Tab-separated table of C-alpha atoms and ligand atoms in Angstrom:
chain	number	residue	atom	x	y	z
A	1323	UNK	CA	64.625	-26.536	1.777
A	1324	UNK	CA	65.763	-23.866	-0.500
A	1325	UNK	CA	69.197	-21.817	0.101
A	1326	UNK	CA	68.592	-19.048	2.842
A	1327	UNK	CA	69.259	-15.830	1.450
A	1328	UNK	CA	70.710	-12.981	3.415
A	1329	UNK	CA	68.841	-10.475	1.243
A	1330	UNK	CA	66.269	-8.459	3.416
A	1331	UNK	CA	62.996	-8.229	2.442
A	1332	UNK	CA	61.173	-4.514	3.162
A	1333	UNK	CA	57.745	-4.583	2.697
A	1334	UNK	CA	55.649	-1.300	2.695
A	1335	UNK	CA	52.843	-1.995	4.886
A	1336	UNK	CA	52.446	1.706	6.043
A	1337	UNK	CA	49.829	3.125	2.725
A	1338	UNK	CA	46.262	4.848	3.915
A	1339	UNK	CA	44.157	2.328	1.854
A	1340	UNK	CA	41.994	5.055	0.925
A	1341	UNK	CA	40.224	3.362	-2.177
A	1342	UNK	CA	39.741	-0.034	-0.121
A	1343	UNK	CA	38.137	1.585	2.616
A	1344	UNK	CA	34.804	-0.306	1.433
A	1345	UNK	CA	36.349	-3.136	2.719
A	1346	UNK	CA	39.290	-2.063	5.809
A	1347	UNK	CA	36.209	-0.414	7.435
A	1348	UNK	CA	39.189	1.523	8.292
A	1349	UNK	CA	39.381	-0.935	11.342
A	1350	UNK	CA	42.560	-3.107	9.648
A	1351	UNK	CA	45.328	-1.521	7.613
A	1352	UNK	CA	44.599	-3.049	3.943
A	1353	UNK	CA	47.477	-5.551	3.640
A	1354	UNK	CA	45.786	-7.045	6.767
A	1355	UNK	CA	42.644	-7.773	4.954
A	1356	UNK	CA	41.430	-11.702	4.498
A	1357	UNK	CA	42.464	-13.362	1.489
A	1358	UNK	CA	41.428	-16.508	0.958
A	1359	UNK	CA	41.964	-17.465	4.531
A	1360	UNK	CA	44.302	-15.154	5.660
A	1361	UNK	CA	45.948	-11.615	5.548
A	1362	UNK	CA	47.609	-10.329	2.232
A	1363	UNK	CA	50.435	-9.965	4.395
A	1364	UNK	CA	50.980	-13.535	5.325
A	1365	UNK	CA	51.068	-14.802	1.636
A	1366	UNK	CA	53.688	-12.536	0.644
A	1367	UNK	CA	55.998	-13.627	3.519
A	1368	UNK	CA	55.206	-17.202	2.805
A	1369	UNK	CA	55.728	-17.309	-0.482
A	1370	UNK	CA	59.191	-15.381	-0.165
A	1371	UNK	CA	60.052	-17.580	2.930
A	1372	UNK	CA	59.876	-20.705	0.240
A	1373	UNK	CA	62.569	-19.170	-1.643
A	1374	UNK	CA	64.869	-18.622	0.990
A	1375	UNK	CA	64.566	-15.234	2.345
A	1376	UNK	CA	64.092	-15.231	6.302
A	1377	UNK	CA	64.890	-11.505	7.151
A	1378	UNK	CA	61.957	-9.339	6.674
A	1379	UNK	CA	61.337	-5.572	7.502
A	1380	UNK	CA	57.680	-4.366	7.616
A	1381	UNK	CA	56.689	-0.511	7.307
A	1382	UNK	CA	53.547	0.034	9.222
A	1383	UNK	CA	51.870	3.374	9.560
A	1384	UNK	CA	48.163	3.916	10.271
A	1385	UNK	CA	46.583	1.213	12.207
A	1386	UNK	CA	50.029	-0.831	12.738
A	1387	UNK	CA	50.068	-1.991	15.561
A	1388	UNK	CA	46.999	-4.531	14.554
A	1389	UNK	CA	50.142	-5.876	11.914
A	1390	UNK	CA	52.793	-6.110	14.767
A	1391	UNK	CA	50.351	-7.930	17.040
A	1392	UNK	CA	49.224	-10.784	14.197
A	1393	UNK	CA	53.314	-11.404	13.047
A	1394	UNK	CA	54.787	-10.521	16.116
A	1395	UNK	CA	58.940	-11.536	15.496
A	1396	UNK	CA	57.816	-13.625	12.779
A	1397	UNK	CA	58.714	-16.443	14.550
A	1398	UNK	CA	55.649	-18.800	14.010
A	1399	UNK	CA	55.915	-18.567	9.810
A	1400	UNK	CA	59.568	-19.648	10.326
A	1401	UNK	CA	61.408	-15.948	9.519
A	1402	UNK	CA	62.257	-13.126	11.290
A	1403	UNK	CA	60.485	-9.640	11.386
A	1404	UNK	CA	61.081	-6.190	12.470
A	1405	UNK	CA	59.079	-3.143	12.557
A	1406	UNK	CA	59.909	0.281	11.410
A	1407	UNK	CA	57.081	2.581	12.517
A	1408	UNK	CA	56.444	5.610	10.785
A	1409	UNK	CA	55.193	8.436	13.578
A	1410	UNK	CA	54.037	10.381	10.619
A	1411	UNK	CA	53.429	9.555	6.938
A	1412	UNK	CA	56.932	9.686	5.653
A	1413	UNK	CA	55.843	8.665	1.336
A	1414	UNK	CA	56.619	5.705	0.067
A	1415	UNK	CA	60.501	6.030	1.064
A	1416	UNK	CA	60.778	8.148	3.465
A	1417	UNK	CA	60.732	5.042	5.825
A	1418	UNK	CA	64.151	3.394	3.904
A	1419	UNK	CA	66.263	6.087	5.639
A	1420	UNK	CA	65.827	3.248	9.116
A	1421	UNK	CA	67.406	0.514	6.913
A	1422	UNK	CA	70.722	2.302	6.993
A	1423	UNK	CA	71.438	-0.003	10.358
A	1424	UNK	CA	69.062	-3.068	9.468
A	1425	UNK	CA	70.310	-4.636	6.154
A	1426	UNK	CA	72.541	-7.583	5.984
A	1427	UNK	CA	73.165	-7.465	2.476
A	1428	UNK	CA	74.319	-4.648	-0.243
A	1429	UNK	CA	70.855	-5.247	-2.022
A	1430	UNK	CA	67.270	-5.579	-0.502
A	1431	UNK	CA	64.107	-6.234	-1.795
A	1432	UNK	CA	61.234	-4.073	-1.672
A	1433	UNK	CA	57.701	-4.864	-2.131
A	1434	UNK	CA	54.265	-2.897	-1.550
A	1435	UNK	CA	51.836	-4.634	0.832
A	1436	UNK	CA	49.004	-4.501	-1.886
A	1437	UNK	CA	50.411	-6.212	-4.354
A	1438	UNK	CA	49.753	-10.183	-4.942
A	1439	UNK	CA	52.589	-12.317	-6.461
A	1440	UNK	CA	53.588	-15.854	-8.023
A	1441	UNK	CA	57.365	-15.393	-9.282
A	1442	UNK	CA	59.894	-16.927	-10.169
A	1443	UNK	CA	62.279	-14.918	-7.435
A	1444	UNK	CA	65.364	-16.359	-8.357
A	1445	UNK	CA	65.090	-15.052	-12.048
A	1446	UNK	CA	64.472	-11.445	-10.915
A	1447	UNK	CA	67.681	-11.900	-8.448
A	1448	UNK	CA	70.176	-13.009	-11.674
A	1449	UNK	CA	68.484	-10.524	-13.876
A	1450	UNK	CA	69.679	-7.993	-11.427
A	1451	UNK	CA	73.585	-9.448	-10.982
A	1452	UNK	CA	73.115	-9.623	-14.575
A	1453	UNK	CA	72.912	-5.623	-15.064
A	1454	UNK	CA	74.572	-4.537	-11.568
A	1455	UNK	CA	72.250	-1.135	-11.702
A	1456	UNK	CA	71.668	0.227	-8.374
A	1457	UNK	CA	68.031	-0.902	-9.105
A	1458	UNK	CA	65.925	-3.412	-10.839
A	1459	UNK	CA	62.280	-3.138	-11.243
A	1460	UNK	CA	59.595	-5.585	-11.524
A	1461	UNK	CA	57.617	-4.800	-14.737
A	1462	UNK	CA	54.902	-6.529	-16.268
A	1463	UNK	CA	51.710	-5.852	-18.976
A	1464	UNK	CA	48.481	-5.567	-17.177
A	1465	UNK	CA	44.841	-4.971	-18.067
A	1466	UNK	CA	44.336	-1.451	-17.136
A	1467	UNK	CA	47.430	0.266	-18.218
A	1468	UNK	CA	45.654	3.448	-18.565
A	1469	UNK	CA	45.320	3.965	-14.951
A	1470	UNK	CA	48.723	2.423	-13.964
A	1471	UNK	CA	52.574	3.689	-13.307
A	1472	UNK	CA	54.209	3.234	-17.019
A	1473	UNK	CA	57.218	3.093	-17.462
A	1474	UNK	CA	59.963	3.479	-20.938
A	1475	UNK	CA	62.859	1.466	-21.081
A	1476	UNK	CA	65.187	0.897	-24.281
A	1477	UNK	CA	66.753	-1.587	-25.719
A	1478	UNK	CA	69.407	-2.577	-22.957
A	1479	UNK	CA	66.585	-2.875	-20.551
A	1480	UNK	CA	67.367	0.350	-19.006
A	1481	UNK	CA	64.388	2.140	-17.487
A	1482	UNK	CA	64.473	5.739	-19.173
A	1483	UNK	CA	61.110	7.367	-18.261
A	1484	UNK	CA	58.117	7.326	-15.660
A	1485	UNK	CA	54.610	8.217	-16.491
A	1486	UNK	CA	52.532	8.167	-13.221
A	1487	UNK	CA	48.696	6.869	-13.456
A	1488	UNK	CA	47.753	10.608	-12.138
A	1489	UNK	CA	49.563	12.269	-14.912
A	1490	UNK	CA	47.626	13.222	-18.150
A	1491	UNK	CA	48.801	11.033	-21.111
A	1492	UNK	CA	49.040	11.614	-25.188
A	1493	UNK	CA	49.954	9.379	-27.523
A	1494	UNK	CA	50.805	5.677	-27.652
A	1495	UNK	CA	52.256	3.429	-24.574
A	1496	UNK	CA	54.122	0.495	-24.312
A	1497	UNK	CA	52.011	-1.152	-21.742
A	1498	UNK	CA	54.801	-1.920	-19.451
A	1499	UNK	CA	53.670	-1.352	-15.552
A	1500	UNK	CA	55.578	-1.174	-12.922
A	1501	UNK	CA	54.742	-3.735	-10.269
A	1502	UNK	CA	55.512	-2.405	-7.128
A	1503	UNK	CA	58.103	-4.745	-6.843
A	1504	UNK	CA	61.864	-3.468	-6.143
A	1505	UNK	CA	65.566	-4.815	-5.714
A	1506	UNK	CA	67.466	-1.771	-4.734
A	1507	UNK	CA	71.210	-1.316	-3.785
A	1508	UNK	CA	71.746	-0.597	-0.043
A	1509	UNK	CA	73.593	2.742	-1.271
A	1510	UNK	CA	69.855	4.035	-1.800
A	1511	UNK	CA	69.202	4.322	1.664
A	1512	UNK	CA	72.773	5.474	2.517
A	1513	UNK	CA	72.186	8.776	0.589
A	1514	UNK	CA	69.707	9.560	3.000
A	1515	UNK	CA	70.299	12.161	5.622
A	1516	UNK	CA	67.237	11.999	7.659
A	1517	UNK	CA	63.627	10.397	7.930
A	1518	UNK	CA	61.828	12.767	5.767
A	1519	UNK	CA	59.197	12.284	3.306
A	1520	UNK	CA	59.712	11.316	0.728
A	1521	UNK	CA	57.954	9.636	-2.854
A	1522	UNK	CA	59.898	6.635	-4.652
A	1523	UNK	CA	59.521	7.549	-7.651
A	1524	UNK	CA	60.299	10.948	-7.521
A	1525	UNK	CA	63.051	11.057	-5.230
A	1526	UNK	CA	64.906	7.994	-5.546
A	1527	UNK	CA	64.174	6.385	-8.623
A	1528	UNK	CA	64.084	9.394	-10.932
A	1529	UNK	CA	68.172	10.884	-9.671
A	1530	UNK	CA	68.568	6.944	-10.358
A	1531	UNK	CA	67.345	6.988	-13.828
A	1532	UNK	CA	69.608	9.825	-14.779
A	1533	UNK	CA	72.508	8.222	-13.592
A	1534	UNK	CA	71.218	4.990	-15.819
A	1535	UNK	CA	71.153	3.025	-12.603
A	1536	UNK	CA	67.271	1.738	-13.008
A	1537	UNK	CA	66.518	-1.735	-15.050
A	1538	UNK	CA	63.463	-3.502	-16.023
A	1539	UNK	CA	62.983	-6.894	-15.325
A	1540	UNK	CA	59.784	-7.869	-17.679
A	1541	UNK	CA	57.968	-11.058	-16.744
A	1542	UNK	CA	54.768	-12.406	-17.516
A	1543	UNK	CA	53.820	-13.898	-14.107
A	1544	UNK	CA	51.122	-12.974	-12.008
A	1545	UNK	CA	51.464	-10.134	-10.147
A	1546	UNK	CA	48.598	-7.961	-9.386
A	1547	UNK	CA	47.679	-4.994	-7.985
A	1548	UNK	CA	45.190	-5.574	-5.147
A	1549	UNK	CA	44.297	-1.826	-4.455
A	1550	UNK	CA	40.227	-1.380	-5.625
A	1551	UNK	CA	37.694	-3.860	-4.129
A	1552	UNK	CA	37.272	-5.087	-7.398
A	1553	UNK	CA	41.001	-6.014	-8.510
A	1554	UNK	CA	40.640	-7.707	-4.737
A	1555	UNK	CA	38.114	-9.752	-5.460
A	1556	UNK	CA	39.500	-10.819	-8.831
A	1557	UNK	CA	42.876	-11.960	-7.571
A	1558	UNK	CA	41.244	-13.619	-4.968
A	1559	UNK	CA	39.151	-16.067	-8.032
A	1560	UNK	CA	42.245	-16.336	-9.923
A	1561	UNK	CA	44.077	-17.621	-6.885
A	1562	UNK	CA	41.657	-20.489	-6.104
A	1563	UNK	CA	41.586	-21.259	-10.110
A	1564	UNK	CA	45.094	-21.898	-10.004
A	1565	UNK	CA	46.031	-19.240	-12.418
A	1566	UNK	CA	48.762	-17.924	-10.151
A	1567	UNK	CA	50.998	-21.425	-10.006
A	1568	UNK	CA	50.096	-21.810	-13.720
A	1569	UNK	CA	51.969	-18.836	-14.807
A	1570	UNK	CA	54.927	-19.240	-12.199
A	1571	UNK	CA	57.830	-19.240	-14.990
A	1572	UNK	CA	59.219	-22.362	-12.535
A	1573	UNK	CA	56.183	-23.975	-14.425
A	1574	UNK	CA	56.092	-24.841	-18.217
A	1575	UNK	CA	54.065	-22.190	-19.967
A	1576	UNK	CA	51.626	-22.577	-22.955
A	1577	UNK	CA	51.248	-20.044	-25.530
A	1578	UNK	CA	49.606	-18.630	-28.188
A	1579	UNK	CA	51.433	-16.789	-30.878
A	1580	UNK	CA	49.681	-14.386	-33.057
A	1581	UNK	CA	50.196	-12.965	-36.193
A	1582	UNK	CA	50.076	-9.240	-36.274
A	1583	UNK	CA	48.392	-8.184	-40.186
A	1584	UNK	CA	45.402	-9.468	-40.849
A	1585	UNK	CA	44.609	-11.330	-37.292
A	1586	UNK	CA	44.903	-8.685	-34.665
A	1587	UNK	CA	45.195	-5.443	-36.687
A	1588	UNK	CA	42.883	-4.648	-40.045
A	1589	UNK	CA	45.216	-6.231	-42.916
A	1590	UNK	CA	46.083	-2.829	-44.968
A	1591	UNK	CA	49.322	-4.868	-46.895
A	1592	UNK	CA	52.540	-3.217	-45.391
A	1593	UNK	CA	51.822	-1.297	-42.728
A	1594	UNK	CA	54.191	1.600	-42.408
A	1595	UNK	CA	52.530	4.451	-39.941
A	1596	UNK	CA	50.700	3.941	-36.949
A	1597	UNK	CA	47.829	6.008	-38.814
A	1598	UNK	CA	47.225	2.707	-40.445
A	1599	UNK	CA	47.009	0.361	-38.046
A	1600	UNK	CA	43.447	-0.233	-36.512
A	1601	UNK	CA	42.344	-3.644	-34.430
A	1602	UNK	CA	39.870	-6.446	-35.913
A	1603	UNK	CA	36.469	-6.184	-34.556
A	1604	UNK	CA	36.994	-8.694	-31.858
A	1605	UNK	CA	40.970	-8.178	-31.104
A	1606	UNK	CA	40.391	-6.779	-27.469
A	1607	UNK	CA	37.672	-9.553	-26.829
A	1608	UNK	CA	39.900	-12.385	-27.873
A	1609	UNK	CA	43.383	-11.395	-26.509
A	1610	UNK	CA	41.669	-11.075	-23.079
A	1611	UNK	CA	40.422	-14.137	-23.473
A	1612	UNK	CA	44.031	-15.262	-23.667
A	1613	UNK	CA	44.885	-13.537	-20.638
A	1614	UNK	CA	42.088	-14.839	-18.590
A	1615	UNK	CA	42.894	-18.612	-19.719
A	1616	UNK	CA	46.857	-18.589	-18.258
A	1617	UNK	CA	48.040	-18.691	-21.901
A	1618	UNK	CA	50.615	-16.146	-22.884
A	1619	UNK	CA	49.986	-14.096	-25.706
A	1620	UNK	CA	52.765	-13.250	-27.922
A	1621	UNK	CA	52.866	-11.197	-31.372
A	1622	UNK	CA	55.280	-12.851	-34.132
A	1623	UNK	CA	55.231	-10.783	-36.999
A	1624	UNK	CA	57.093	-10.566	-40.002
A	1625	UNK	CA	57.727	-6.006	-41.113
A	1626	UNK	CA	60.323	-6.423	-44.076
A	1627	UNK	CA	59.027	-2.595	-44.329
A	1628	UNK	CA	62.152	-2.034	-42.300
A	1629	UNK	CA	64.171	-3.858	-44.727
A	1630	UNK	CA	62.815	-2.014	-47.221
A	1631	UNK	CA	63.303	1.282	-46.356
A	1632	UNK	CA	59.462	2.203	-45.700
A	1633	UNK	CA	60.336	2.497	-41.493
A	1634	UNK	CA	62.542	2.560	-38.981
A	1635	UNK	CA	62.856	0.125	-35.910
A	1636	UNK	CA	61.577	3.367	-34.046
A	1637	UNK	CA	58.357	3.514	-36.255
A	1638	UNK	CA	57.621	-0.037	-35.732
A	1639	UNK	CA	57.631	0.358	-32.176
A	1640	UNK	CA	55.392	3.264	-32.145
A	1641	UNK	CA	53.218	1.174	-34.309
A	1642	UNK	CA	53.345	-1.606	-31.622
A	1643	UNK	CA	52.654	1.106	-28.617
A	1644	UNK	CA	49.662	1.825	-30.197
A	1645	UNK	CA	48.237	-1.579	-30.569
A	1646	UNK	CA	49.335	-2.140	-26.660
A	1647	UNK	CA	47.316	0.949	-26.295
A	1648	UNK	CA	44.021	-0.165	-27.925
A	1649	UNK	CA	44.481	-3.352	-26.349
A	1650	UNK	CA	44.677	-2.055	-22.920
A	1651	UNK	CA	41.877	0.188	-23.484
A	1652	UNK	CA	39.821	-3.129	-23.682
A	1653	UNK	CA	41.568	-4.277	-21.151
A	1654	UNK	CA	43.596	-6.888	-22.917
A	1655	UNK	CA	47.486	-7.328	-22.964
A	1656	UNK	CA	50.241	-9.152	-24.514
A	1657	UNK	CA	52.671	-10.672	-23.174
A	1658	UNK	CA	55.788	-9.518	-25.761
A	1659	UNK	CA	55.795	-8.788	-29.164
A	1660	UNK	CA	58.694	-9.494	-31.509
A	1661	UNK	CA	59.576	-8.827	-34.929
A	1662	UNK	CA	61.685	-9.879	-38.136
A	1663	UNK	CA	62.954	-6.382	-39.647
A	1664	UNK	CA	64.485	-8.523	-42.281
A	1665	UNK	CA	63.803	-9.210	-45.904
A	1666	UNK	CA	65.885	-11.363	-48.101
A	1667	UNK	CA	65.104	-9.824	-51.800
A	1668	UNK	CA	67.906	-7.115	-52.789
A	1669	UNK	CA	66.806	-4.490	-55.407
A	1670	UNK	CA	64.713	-2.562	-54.038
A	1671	UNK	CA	65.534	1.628	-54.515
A	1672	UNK	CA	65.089	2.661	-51.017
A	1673	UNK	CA	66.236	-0.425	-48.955
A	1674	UNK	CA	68.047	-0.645	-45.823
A	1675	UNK	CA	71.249	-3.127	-46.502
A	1676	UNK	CA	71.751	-4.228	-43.101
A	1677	UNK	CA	68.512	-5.386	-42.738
A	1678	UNK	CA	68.462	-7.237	-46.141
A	1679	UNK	CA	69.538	-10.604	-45.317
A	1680	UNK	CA	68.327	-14.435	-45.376
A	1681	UNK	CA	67.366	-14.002	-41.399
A	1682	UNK	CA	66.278	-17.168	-39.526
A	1683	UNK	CA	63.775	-15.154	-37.783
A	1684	UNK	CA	61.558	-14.036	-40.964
A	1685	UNK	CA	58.785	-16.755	-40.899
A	1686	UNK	CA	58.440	-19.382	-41.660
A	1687	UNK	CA	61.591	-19.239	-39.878
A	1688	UNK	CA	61.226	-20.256	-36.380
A	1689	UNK	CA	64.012	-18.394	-34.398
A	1690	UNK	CA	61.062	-15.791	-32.940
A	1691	UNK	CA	59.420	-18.627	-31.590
A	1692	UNK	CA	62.377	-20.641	-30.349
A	1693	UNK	CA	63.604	-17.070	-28.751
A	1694	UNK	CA	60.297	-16.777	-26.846
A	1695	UNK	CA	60.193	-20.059	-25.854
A	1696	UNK	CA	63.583	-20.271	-24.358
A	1697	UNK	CA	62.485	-16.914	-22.458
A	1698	UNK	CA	59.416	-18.241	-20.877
A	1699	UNK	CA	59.955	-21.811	-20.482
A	1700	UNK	CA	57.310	-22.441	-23.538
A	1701	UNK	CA	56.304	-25.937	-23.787
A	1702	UNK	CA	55.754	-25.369	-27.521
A	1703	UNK	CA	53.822	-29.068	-27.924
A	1704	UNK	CA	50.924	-27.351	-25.997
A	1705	UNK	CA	51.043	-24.537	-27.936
A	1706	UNK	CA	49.549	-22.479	-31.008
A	1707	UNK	CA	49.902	-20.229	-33.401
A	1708	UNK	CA	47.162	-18.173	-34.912
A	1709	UNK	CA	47.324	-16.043	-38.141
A	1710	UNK	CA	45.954	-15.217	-41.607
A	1711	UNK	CA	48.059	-16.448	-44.240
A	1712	UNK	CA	49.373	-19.558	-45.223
A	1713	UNK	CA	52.612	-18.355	-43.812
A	1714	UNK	CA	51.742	-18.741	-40.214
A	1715	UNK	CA	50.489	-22.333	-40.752
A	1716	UNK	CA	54.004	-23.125	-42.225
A	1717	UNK	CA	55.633	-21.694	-39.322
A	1718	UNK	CA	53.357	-23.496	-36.772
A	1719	UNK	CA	54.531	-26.377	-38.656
A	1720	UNK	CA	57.848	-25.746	-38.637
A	1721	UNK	CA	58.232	-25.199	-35.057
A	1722	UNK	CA	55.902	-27.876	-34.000
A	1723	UNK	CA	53.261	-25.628	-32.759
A	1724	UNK	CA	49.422	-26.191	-33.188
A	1725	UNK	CA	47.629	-23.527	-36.233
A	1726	UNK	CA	45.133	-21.948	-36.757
A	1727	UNK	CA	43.555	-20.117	-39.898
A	1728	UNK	CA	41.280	-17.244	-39.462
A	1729	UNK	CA	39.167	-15.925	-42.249
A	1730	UNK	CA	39.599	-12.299	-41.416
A	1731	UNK	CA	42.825	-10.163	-43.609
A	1732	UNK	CA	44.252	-12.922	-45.838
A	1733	UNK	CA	42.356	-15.834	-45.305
A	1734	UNK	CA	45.211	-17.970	-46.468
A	1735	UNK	CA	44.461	-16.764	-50.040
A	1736	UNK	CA	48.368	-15.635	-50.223
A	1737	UNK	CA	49.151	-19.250	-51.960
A	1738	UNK	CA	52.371	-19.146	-50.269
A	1739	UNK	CA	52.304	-22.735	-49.085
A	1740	UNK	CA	50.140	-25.599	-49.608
A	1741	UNK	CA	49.726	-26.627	-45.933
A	1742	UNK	CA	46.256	-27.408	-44.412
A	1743	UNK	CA	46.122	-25.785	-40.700
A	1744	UNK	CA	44.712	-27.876	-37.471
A	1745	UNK	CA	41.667	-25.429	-36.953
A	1746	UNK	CA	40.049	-22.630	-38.879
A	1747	UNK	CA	37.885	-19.879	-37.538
A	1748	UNK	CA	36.048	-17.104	-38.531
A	1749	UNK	CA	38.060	-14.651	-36.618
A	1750	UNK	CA	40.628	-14.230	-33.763
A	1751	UNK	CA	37.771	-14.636	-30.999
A	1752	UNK	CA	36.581	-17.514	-32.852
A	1753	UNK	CA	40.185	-19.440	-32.972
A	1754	UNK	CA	41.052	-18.170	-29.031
A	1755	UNK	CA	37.888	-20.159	-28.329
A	1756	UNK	CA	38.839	-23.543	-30.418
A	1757	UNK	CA	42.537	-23.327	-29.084
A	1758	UNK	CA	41.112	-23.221	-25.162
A	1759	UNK	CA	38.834	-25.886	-26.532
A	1760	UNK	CA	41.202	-28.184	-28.105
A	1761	UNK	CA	43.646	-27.698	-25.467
A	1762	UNK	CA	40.952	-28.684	-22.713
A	1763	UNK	CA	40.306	-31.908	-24.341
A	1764	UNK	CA	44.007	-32.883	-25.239
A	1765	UNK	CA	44.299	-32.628	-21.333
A	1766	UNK	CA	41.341	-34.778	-20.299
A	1767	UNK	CA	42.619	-37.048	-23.018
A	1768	UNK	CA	45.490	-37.425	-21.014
B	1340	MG	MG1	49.034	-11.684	-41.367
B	1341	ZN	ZN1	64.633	-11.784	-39.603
């Protein structure tokens, strides 16, 4: 039995459903409807029941009553429930104002009832004692950013912009969504003066976000958005494949790392404006691959033009939103992405000193890898590195990684190191397909 927690979990239950409708028959409010053997509802109070919580808070609205008569007090999953009805649609926090009297706790957490989860709970929880903001959002990379919430955050994990889905975009995103998935500070619902409607976003997060109260807690876990028949469906297959346990971060996690230049993007030597950066062929194709197969998929690549004067960290990241971009226009993600702005070769006119340095991140250092791996519990013996040069075999090598060589940018003609790699393939599709291969037999071998 795991440690109760007095935290309160609010889930918002009280939505129209109007793009499942296909499916509600507008007969069942949508986080009623059947999934895999029983309502959408029920898993996400059983799976937070595992880790502790018992005090839950539901938000109904249209068609309620048919959630009040299947939970009833809760009683019969082993928690305790209460209702708050809304009498009219009071937006997606309009309903908080009732907490005022309810919570136990100075925090609560707040989910929406059509969202599907595997986490890790307890991480989110000491992310958010870690940063003591008056709220901590759930964010994650998914496969259709370009219809999905984004958000900005910066380098202290702060959460420094919204972009709605409904919202024309321009430009280049970081493809970081936001779940659906809050912990928010009891003082939130305290600053409310009456039930009135009222949108989360705009109301509550936003005047949060100015007073640098909002956080981002990034994880690569499966959380999905359950709100179009289709995304429904989906979730529903990649809960009977096991995909959701797989990428639990309780779980040891296999990755792929990839090498930016010459593997995902067109190898143009030092790229230095996103004006140069366009994807291989098959990028998209393989990186989803990666995403359907439970691997992660994270960039490791070496830009000593920051070193060098040719960009800033800034640049570099613009660079990066527009690969996450592309990506997500194919509907393909990555995980993270990380970066050695390093170089250790003084003498150049226009270099940046700071960033000249022996690093241990510049590969074939393996600090990038090490760092990732000690952030998602990485089992690095079952996993691989892809890339073009000669470079990323020596790194795979060094941190005891699988390799492969694809013949696309480089082709390991840079003669950097004499090392043979484990696989080579014609392309990034190509090696995606030997690494799920290889890694399929290693485990029947066992
Ligand atoms: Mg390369
Ligand atoms: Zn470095």
């Amino acid at each position: 039995m795991k440690n109760e927690k007095k935290d309160t979990v609010v889930i918002q239950a009280g939505g129209l459903g109007s793009r499942m409708r296909e499916l509600t028959k507008d007969e069942i409010p949508k986080p009623m409807l059947c999934f895999n053997g029983k309502p959408v509802l029920q898993w996400q109070i059983e799976n937070l029941a595992g880790y502790g919580f018992r005090e839950f808070v539901i938000i109904i609205g249209h068609l309620g009553k048919k959630i009040q008569d299947y939970f009833e007090d809760g009683r019969r999953l082993g928690v305790h429930i209460s209702y708050i009805q809304e009498e009219e649609p009071l937006g997606s926090a309009g309903a908080l104002y009732f907490l005022k009297e309810m919570l136990l706790a100075d925090r609560f957490l707040l989910i929406f009832g059509d969202v599907m989860f595997e986490l890790d709970w307890n991480r989110m929880f000491a992310f958010h004692e870690k940063h003591q903001g008056k709220a901590t959002l759930l964010v994650h990379p998914n496969n259709h950013p370009f219809d999905s919430d984004l958000l900005t955050m910066n380098e202290s994990c702060q959460v420094t912009g919204l972009s709605p889905k409904n919202q024309a975009r321009n430009g280049w995103h970081d493809n970081c969504v936001n779940a659906g998935i809050y912990i928010l500070s009891k003082s939130v619902t305290e600053q409310m003066t009456a039930p009135q409607r009222m949108d989360l976003e705009k109301d509550v997060l936003t005047p949060l976000m100015k007073e640098q109260e909002v956080y981002g807690y990034r994880t690569p876990e499966y959380v999905r958005d359950i709100g179009t028949p289709e995304r429904f469906w989906r979730a529903v297959s990649e809960q009977k494949s096991g995909l959701w346990k797989r990428k639990c971060l309780t779980q040891k996690q296999r990755c792929i790392f990839l090498d930016r230049d010459g593997t995902i993007n067109k190898f143009r030597g030092l790229i230095h404006d996103a004006e140069d950066f366009e994807l291989e062929e098959l990028a998209g194709q393989a990186v989803k691959r990666i995403n359907e197969s439970g691997f992660l998929a994270v960039v490791v690549t070496n830009q000593p033009v920051v070193a060098r004067g040719m960009c800033s960290i800034e640049e570099v990241d613009q660079i990066h939103r527009k690969m996450q971009t592309l990506l997500g226009q194919q509907g393909a993600y990555l995980d993270d992405i990380v970066f050695c702005p390093h170089h250790p070769d003084q003498g150049y006119p226009e270099e940046i000193p700071e960033y000249k340095i022996s690093c241990k991140c510049r590969k074939p250092g393996t600090e990038m890898i090490e760092r990732m791996a000690a952030k998602y519990h990485i089992d690095l013996s079952e996993s691989y590195i892809i890339g073009d040069s000669t470079v990323d075999i020596q790194t795979g090598l060094n941190a005891g990684v699988k390799t492969v060589l694809t013949e696309t940018g480089q082709a390991g003609r840079d003669g950097k190191y004499a090392v043979r790699p484990d696989y080579r393939a014609s392309d990034l599709l190509q090696a995606v397909e030997q690494v799920l291969q290889d890694a399929e037999s290693t485990k029947e071998a066992i």
